[in-house]
CSV table of C-alpha atoms in Angstrom, one decimal:
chain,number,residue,atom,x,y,z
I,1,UNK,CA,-49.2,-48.1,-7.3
I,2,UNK,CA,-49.6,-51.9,-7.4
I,3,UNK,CA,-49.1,-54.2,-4.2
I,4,UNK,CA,-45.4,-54.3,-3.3
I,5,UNK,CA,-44.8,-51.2,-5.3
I,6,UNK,CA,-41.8,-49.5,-3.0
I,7,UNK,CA,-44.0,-46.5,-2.8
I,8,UNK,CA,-47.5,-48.2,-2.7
I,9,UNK,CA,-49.7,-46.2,0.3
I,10,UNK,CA,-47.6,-43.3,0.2
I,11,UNK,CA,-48.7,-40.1,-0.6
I,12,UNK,CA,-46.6,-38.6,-3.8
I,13,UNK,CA,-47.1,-35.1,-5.5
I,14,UNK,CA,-48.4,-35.1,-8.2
I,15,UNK,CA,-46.7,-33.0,-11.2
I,16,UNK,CA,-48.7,-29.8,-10.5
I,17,UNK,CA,-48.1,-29.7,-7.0
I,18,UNK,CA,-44.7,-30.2,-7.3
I,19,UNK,CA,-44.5,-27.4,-9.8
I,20,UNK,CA,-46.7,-25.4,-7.0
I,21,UNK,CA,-44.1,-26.4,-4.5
I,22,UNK,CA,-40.8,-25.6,-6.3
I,23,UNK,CA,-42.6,-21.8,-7.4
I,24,UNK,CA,-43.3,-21.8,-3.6
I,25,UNK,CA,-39.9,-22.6,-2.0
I,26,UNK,CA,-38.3,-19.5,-4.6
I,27,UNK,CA,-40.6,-17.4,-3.9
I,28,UNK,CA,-39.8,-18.2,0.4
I,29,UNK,CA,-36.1,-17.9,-1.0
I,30,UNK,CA,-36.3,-14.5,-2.6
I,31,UNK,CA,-38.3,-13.0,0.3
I,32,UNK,CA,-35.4,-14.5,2.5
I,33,UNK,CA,-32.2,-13.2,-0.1
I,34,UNK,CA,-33.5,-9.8,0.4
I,35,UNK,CA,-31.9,-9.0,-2.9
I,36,UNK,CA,-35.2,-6.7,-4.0
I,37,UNK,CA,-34.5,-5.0,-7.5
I,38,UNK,CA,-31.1,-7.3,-7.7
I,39,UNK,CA,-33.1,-10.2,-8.5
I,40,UNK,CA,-32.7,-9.2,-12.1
I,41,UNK,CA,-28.8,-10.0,-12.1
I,42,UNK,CA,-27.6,-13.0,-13.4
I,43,UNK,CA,-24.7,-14.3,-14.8
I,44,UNK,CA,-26.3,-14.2,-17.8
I,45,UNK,CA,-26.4,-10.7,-18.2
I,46,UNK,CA,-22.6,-10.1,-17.3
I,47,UNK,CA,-20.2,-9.8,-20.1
I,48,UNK,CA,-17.1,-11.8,-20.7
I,49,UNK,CA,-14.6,-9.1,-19.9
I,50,UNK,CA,-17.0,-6.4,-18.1
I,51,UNK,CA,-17.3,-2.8,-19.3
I,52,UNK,CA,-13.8,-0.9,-19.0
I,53,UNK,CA,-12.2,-0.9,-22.2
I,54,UNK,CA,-9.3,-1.3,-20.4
I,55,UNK,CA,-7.5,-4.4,-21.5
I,56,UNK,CA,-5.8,-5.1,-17.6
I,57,UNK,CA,-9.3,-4.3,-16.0
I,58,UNK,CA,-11.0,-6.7,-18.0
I,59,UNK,CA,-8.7,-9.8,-17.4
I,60,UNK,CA,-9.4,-9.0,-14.0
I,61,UNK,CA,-13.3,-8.7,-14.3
I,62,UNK,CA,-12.8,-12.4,-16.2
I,63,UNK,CA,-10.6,-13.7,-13.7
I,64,UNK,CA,-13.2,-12.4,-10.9
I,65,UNK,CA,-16.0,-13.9,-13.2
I,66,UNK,CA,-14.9,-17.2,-13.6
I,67,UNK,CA,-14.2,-17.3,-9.5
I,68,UNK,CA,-17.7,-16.2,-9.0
I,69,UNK,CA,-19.3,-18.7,-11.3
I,70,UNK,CA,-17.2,-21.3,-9.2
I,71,UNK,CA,-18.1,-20.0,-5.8
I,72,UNK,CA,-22.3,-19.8,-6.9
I,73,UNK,CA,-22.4,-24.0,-7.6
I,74,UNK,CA,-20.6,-25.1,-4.6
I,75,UNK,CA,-20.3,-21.8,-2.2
I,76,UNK,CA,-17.3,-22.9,0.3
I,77,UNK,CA,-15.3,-20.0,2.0
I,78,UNK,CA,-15.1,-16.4,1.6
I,79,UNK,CA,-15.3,-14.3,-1.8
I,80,UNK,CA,-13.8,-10.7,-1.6
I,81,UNK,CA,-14.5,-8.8,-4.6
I,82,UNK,CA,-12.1,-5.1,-4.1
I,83,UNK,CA,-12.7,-2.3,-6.6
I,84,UNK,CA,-14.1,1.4,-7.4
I,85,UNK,CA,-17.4,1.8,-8.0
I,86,UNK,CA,-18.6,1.0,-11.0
I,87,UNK,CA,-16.3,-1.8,-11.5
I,88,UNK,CA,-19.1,-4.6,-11.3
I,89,UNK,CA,-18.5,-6.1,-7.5
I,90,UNK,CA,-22.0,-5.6,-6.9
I,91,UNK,CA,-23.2,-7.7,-10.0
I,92,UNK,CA,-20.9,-10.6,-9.5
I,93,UNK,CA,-22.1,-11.0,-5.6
I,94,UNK,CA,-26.2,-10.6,-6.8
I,95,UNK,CA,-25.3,-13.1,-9.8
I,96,UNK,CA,-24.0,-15.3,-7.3
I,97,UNK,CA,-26.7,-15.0,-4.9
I,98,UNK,CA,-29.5,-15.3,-7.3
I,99,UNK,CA,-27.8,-18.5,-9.0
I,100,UNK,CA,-28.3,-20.0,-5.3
I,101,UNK,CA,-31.9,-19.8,-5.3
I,102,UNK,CA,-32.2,-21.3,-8.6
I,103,UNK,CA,-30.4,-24.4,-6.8
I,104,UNK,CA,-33.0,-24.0,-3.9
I,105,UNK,CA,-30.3,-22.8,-1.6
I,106,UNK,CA,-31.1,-19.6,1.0
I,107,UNK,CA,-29.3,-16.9,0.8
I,108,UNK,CA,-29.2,-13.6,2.5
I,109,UNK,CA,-27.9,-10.2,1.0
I,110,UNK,CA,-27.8,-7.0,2.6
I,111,UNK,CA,-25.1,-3.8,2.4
I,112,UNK,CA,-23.2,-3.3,4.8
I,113,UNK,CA,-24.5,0.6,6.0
I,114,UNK,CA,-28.3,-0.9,5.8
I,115,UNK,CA,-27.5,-3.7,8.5
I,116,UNK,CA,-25.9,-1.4,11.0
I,117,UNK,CA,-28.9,0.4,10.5
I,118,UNK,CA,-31.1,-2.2,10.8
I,119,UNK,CA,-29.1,-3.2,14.2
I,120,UNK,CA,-29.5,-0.1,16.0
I,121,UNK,CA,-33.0,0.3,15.1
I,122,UNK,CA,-33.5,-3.5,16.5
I,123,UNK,CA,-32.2,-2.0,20.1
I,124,UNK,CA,-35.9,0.5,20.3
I,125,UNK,CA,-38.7,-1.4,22.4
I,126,UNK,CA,-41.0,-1.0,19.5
I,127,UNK,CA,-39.2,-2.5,17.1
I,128,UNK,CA,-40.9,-5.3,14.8
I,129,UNK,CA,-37.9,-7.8,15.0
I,130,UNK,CA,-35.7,-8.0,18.6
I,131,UNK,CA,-31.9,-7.0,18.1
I,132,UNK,CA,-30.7,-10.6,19.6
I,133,UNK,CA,-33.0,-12.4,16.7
I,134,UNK,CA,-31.7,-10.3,14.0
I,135,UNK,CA,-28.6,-10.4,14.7
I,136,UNK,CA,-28.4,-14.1,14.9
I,137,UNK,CA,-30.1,-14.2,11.5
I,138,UNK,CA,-27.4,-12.4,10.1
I,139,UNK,CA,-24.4,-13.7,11.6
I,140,UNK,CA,-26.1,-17.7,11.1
I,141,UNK,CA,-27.2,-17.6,7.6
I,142,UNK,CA,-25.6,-20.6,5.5
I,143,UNK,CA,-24.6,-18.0,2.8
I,144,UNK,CA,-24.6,-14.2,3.4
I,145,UNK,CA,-23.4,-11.4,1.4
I,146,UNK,CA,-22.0,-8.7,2.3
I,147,UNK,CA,-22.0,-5.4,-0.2
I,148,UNK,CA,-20.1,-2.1,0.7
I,149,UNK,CA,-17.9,-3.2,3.8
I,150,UNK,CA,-16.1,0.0,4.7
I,151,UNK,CA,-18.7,2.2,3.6
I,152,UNK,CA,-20.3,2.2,6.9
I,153,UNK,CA,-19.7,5.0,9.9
I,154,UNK,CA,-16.3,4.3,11.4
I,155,UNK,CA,-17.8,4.4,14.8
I,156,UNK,CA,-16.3,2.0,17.7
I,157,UNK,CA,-20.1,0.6,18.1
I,158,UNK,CA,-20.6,-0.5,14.4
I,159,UNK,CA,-16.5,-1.8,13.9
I,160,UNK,CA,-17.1,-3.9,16.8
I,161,UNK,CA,-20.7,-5.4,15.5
I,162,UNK,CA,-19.5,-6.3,12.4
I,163,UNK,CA,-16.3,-7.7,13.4
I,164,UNK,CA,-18.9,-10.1,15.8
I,165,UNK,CA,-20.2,-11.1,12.6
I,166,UNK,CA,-17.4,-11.7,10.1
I,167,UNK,CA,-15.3,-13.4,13.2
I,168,UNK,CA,-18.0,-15.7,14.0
I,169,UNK,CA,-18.5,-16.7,10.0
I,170,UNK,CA,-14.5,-17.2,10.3
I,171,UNK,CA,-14.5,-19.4,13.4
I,172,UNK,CA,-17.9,-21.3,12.1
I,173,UNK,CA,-16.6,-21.6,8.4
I,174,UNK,CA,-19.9,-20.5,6.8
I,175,UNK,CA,-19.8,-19.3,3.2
I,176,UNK,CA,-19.4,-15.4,2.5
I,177,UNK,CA,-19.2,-13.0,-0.1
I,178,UNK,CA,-17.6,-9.7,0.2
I,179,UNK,CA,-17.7,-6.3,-1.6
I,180,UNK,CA,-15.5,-3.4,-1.2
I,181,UNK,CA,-14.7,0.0,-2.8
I,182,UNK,CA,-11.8,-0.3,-0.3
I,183,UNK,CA,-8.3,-2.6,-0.7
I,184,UNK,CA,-8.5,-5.1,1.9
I,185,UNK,CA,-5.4,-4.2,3.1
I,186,UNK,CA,-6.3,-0.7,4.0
I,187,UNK,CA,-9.7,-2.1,6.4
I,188,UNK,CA,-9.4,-2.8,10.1
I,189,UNK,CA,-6.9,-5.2,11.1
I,190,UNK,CA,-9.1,-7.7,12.5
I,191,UNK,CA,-11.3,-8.1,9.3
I,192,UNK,CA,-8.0,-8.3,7.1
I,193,UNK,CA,-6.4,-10.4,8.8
I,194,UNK,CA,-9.4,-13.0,8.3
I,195,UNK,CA,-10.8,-11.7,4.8
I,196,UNK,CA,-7.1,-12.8,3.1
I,197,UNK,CA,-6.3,-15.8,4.7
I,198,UNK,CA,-5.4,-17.8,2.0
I,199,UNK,CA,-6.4,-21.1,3.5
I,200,UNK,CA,-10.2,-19.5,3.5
I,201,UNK,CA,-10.3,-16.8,1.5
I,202,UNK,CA,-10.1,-15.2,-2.0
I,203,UNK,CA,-9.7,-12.0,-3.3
I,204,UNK,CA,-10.7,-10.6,-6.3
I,205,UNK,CA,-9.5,-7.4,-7.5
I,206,UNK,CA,-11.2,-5.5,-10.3
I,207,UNK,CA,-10.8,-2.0,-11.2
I,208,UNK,CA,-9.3,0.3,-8.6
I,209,UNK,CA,-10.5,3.7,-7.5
I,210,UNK,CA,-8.2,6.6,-9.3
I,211,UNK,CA,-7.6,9.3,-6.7
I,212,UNK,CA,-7.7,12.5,-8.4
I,213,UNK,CA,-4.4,14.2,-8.3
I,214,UNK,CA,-2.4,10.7,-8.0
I,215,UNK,CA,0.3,9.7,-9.5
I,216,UNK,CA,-0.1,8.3,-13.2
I,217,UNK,CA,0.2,4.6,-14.3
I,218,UNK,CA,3.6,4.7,-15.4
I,219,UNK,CA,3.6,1.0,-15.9
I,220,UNK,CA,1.9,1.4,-19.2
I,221,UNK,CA,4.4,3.9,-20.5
I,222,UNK,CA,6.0,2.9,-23.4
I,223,UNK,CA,9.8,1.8,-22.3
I,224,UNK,CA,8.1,0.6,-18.7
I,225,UNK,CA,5.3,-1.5,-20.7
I,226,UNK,CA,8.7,-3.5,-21.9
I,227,UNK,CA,10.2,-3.9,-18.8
I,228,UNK,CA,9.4,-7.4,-18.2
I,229,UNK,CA,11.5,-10.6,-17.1
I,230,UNK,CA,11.0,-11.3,-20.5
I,231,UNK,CA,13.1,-8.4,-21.8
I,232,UNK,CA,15.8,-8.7,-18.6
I,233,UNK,CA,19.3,-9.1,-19.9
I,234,UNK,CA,21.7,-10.7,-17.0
I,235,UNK,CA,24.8,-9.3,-19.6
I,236,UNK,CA,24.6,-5.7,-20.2
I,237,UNK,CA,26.2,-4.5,-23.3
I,238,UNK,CA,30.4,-4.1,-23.0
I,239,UNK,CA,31.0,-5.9,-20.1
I,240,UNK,CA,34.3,-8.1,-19.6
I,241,UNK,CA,34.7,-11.5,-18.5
I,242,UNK,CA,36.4,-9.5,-15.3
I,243,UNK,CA,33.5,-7.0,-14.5
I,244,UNK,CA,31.1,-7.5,-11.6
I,245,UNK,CA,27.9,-8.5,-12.3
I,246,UNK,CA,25.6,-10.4,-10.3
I,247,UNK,CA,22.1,-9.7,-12.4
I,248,UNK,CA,21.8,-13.6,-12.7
I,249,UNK,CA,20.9,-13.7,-9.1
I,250,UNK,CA,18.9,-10.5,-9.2
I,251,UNK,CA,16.8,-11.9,-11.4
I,252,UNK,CA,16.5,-14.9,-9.9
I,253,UNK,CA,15.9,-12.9,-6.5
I,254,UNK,CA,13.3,-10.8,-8.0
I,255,UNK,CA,11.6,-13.4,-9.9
I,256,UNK,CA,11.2,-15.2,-6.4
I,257,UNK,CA,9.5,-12.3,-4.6
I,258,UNK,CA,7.3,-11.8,-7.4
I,259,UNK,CA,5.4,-15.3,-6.9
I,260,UNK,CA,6.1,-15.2,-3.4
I,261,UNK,CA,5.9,-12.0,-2.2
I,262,UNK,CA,6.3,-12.0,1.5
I,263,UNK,CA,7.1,-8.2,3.0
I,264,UNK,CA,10.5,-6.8,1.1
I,265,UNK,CA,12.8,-6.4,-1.5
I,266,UNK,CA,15.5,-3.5,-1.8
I,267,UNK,CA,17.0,-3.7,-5.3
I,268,UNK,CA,20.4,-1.1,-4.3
I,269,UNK,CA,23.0,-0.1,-7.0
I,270,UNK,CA,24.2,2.6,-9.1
I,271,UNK,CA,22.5,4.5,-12.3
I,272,UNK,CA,22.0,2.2,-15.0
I,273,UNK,CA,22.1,-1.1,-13.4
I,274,UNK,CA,18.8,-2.2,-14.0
I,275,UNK,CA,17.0,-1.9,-10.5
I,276,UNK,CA,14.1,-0.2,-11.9
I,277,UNK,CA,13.5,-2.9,-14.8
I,278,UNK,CA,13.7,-5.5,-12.3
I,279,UNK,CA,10.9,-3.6,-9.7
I,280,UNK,CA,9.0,-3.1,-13.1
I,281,UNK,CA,9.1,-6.7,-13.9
I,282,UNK,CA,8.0,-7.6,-10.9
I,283,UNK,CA,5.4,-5.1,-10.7
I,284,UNK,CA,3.9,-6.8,-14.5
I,285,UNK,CA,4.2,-10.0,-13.0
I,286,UNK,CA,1.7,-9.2,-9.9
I,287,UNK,CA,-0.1,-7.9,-12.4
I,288,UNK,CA,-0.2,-11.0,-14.1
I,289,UNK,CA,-1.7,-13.0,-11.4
I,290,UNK,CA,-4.8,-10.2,-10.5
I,291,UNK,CA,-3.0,-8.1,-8.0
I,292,UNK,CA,-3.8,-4.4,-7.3
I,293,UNK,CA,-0.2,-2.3,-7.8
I,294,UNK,CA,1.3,0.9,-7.4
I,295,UNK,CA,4.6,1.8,-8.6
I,296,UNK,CA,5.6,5.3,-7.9
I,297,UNK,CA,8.7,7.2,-8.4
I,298,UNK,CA,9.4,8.5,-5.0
I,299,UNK,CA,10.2,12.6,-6.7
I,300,UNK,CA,7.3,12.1,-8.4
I,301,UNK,CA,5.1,11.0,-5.2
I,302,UNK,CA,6.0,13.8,-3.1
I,303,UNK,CA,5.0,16.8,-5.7
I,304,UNK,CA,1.5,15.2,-5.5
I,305,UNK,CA,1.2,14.7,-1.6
I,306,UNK,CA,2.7,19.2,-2.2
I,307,UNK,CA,0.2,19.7,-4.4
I,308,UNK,CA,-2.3,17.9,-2.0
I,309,UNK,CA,-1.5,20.3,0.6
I,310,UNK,CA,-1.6,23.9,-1.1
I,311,UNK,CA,-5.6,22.6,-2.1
I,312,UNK,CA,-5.8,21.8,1.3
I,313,UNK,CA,-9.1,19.3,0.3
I,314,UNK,CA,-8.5,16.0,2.2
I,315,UNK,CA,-6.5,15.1,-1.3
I,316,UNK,CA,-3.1,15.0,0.5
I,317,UNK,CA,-4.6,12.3,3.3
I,318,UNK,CA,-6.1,10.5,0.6
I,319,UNK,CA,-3.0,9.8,-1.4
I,320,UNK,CA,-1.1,9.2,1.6
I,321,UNK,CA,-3.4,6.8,2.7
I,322,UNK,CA,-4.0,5.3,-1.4
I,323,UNK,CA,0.1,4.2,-1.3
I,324,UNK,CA,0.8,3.1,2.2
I,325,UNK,CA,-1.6,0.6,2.2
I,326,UNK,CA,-1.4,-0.5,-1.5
I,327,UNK,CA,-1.7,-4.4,-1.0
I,328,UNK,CA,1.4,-4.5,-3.3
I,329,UNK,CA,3.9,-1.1,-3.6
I,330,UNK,CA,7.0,-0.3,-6.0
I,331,UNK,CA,9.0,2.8,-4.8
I,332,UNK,CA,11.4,3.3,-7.6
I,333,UNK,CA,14.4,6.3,-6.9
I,334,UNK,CA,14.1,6.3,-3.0
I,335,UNK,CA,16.7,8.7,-1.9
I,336,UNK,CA,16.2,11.0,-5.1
I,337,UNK,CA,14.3,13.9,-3.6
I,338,UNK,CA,14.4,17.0,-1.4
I,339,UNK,CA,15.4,15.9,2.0
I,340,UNK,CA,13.2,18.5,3.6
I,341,UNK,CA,11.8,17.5,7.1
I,342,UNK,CA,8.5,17.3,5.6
I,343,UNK,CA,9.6,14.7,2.7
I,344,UNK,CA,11.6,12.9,5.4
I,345,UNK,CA,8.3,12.6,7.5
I,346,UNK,CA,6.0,11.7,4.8
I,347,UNK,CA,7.9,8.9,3.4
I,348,UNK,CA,8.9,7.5,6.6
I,349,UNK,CA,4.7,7.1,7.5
I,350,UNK,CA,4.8,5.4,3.8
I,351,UNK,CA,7.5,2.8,5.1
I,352,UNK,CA,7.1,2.5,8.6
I,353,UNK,CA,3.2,1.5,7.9
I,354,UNK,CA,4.4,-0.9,5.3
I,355,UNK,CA,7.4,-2.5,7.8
I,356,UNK,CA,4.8,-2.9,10.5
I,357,UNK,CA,2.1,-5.0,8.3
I,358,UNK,CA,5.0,-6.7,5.8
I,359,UNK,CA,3.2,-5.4,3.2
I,360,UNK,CA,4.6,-6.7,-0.4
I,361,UNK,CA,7.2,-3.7,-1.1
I,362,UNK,CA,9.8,-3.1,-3.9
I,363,UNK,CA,12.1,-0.1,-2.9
I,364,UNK,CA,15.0,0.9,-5.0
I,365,UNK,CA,17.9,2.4,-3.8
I,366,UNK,CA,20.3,4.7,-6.2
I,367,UNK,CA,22.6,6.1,-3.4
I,368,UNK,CA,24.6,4.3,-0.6
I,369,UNK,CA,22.1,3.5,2.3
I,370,UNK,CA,24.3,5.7,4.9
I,371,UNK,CA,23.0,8.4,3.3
I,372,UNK,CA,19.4,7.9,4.4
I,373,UNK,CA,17.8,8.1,7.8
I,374,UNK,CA,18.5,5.5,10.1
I,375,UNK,CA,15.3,5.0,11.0
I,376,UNK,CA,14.7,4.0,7.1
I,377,UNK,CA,18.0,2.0,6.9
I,378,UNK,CA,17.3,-0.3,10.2
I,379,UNK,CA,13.6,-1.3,9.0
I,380,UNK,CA,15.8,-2.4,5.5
I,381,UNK,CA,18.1,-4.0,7.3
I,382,UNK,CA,15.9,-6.4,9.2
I,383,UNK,CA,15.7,-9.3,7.5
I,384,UNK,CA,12.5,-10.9,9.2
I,385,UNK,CA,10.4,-8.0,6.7
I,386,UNK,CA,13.4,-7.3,3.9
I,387,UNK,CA,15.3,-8.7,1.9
I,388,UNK,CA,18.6,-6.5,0.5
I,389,UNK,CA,20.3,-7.1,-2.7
I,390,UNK,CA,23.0,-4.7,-3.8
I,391,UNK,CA,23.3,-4.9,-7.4
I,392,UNK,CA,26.9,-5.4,-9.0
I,393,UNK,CA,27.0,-4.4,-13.0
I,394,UNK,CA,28.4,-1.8,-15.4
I,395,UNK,CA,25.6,0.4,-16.8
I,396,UNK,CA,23.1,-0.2,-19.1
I,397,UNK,CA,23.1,2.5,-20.5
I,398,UNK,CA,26.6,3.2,-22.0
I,399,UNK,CA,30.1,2.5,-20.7
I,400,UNK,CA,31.5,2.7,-16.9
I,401,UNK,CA,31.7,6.7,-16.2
I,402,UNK,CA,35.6,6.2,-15.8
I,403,UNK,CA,35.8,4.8,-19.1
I,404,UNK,CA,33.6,7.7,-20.6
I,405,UNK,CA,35.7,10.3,-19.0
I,406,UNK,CA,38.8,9.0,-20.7
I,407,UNK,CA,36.7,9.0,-23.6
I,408,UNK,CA,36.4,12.6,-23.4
I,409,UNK,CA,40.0,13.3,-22.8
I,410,UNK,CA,40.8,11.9,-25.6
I,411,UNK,CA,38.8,14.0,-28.0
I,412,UNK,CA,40.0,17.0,-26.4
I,413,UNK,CA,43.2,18.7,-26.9
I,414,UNK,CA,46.1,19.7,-24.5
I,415,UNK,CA,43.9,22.5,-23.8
I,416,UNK,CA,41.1,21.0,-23.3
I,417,UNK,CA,38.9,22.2,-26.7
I,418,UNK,CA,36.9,19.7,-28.8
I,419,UNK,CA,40.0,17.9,-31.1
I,420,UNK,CA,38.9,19.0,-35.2
């Protein structure tokens, strides 16, 4: 460089050695990552829309896609990718990971199962790296992944090292990724409480496990796959300027728990009325924004959990334990079954689990609530968890049954035979 060059008597790389050094600071970064065979996932080897042909799991796998590509070129927060296995949560997190090493920045991935393991075999005095070391490396890296959290051994020991780790990321504010063949809502409180903090954290749903023997997705029935807001009358057909009908503000109520659902709402009111097309609308809606639902007709629920028990395979538990901690429920027809002791006790762990984390919950109600356990009625009374709407309004269906019973008197005869 000539005299007064800014850079004269420094010493620059040339363009080889820089060359050498960028191939040298990957190569430090991939040892670091520890991704190993995953190095071959990018996002340029994920499709669009993923692999299910299914036209719901596919605008999830986009949504989740587009959140990931976001997260890998300016990782802030946490990323929680939920789903069955399969469903591409593992792809998205190595695509992210390896997209930060082409950007030069370190990144560590490891499951979940193999880091437990790796921690305990840290504690043996031969072993090549010291638990304290390790474990700062894991819980200190300035982006780590996570794959498979609740896969590991539900032992006190590993719950409590891993919430050490994901609690001090939280306080610290380091970047994370997340998989899970699990909902959020159905891991340990501690972790969910910090992996859906919305101020910090996003979720991204993909495809959810199908428990065998559990109940179908009736939302995609014909006459369900209409029930939309959309499709919602507020006028059903043959009502008078002088019937009851409050369906304006149901709709209006329902409509506000769907974008803000917040523990609650009991849609009450008799056949007809349109409770369930409101719970199904609300139900598309969530849908809509990338949110993992059940809906369930109560009747319908219960012969599963029976047939559960008679195979007597864990598929009873596993049901039981699929609904009650859906992160967002629809029981449609509560009150419409057998009110066995053994109905009574399985829907009350259902609701009383639900009540105690105000868990987003659409109940409807066909019969008058003084009919139903107390212990069910005081959780639906309470309105710091639900909010209870008693639906006013002829039914949908046909006329008001007084109306159709004169109707029938008056194409019978004296003596009560069909009039010719």
């Amino acid at each position: 460089m000539p005299l007064g060059h800014p850079e004269f008597g420094r010493a620059t790389p040339c363009e080889c050695a820089s060359r050498e050094e960028a191939a040298e600071r990957t190569a430090r970064l991939e040892r670091y990552s520890n991704l190993g065979q995953l190095r071959r996932m990018t996002f340029a080897g994920v499709l669009p829309q993923g692999r299910s042909p299914d036209p719901e799991h596919q605008r999830r796998f986009a949504r989740a896609l587009d959140c990931a590509k976001v997260f890998a070129e300016a990782p802030e927060g946490w990323l929680v990718f939920t789903g069955r296995s399969g469903a591409g949560k593992t792809l998205l997190a190595a695509a992210i990971a390896n997209r930060c090493i082409e950007r030069g920045r370190p990144v560590l991935f490891i499951g979940v199962p193999d880091l437990l393991d790796h921690l305990r075999a840290a504690y043996r005095p031969d072993a090549e790296e010291p638990y304290d070391r390790l474990f700062d490396q894991v819980r200190a890296a300035p982006l780590l992944v996570l794959d498979d959290l609740g896969a590991q051994a539900a032992t006190p020991w590993a719950a409590e090292k891993l919430y050490q780790i994901i609690n001090y990321r939280y306080s610290a504010q380091l970047p994370t990724v997340f998989t899970s063949a699990q909902p959020v809502e159905a891991l340990d409180e501690r972790l969910r409480t910090r992996l859906t903090d919305p101020l910090f954290s996003q979720v991204c749903p993909l495809e959810e496990s199908a428990a065998r023997g559990g109940p179908a997705d009736i939302l995609n029935l014909g006459i369900m796959r209409q029930m939309t807001f959309a499709t919602f009358t507020p006028v059903p057909p043959g009502a008078g300027p002088r019937t009851p009908n409050n369906l304006l503000r149901a709709l209006d109520t329902a409509r506000q728990h769907a974008e803000q659902p917040e523990g609650w709402l009991v849609l009450l009111g008799d056949t007809g009325t349109g409770k369930t097309h409101l719970a199904a609308a609300v139900a598309h809606r969530w849908r809509e924004l990338g949110r993992s639902v059940e809906f369930v007709v109560v009747p319908d629920l219960l012969d599963q959990l029976r047939a559960g028990v008679r195979d007597d395979d864990g598929e009873q538990y596993k049901l039981l334990e699929r609904i009650r901690s859906a992160p967002f429920l629809v029981l449609d027809d509560l009150g419409v079954h057998s009110a066995t002791p053994w109905a009574q006790e399985k829907l009350f762990q259902i609701l009383n689990y639900r009540y105690n984390g105000k868990l987003p919950t659409v109940i409807t109600v066909g019969r008058p609530l003084e009919t139903l356990p107390d212990a069910w009625v005081s959780r639906m009374h309470d309105m710091k968890v639900s909010d209870l709407f008693r639906i006013q309004a002829p039914d949908y269906r046909g006329l008001h049954r007084g109306e159709e019973r004169e109707r029938e008197r008056e194409r019978r005869d004296p003596r009560g035979r069909p009039r010719r």
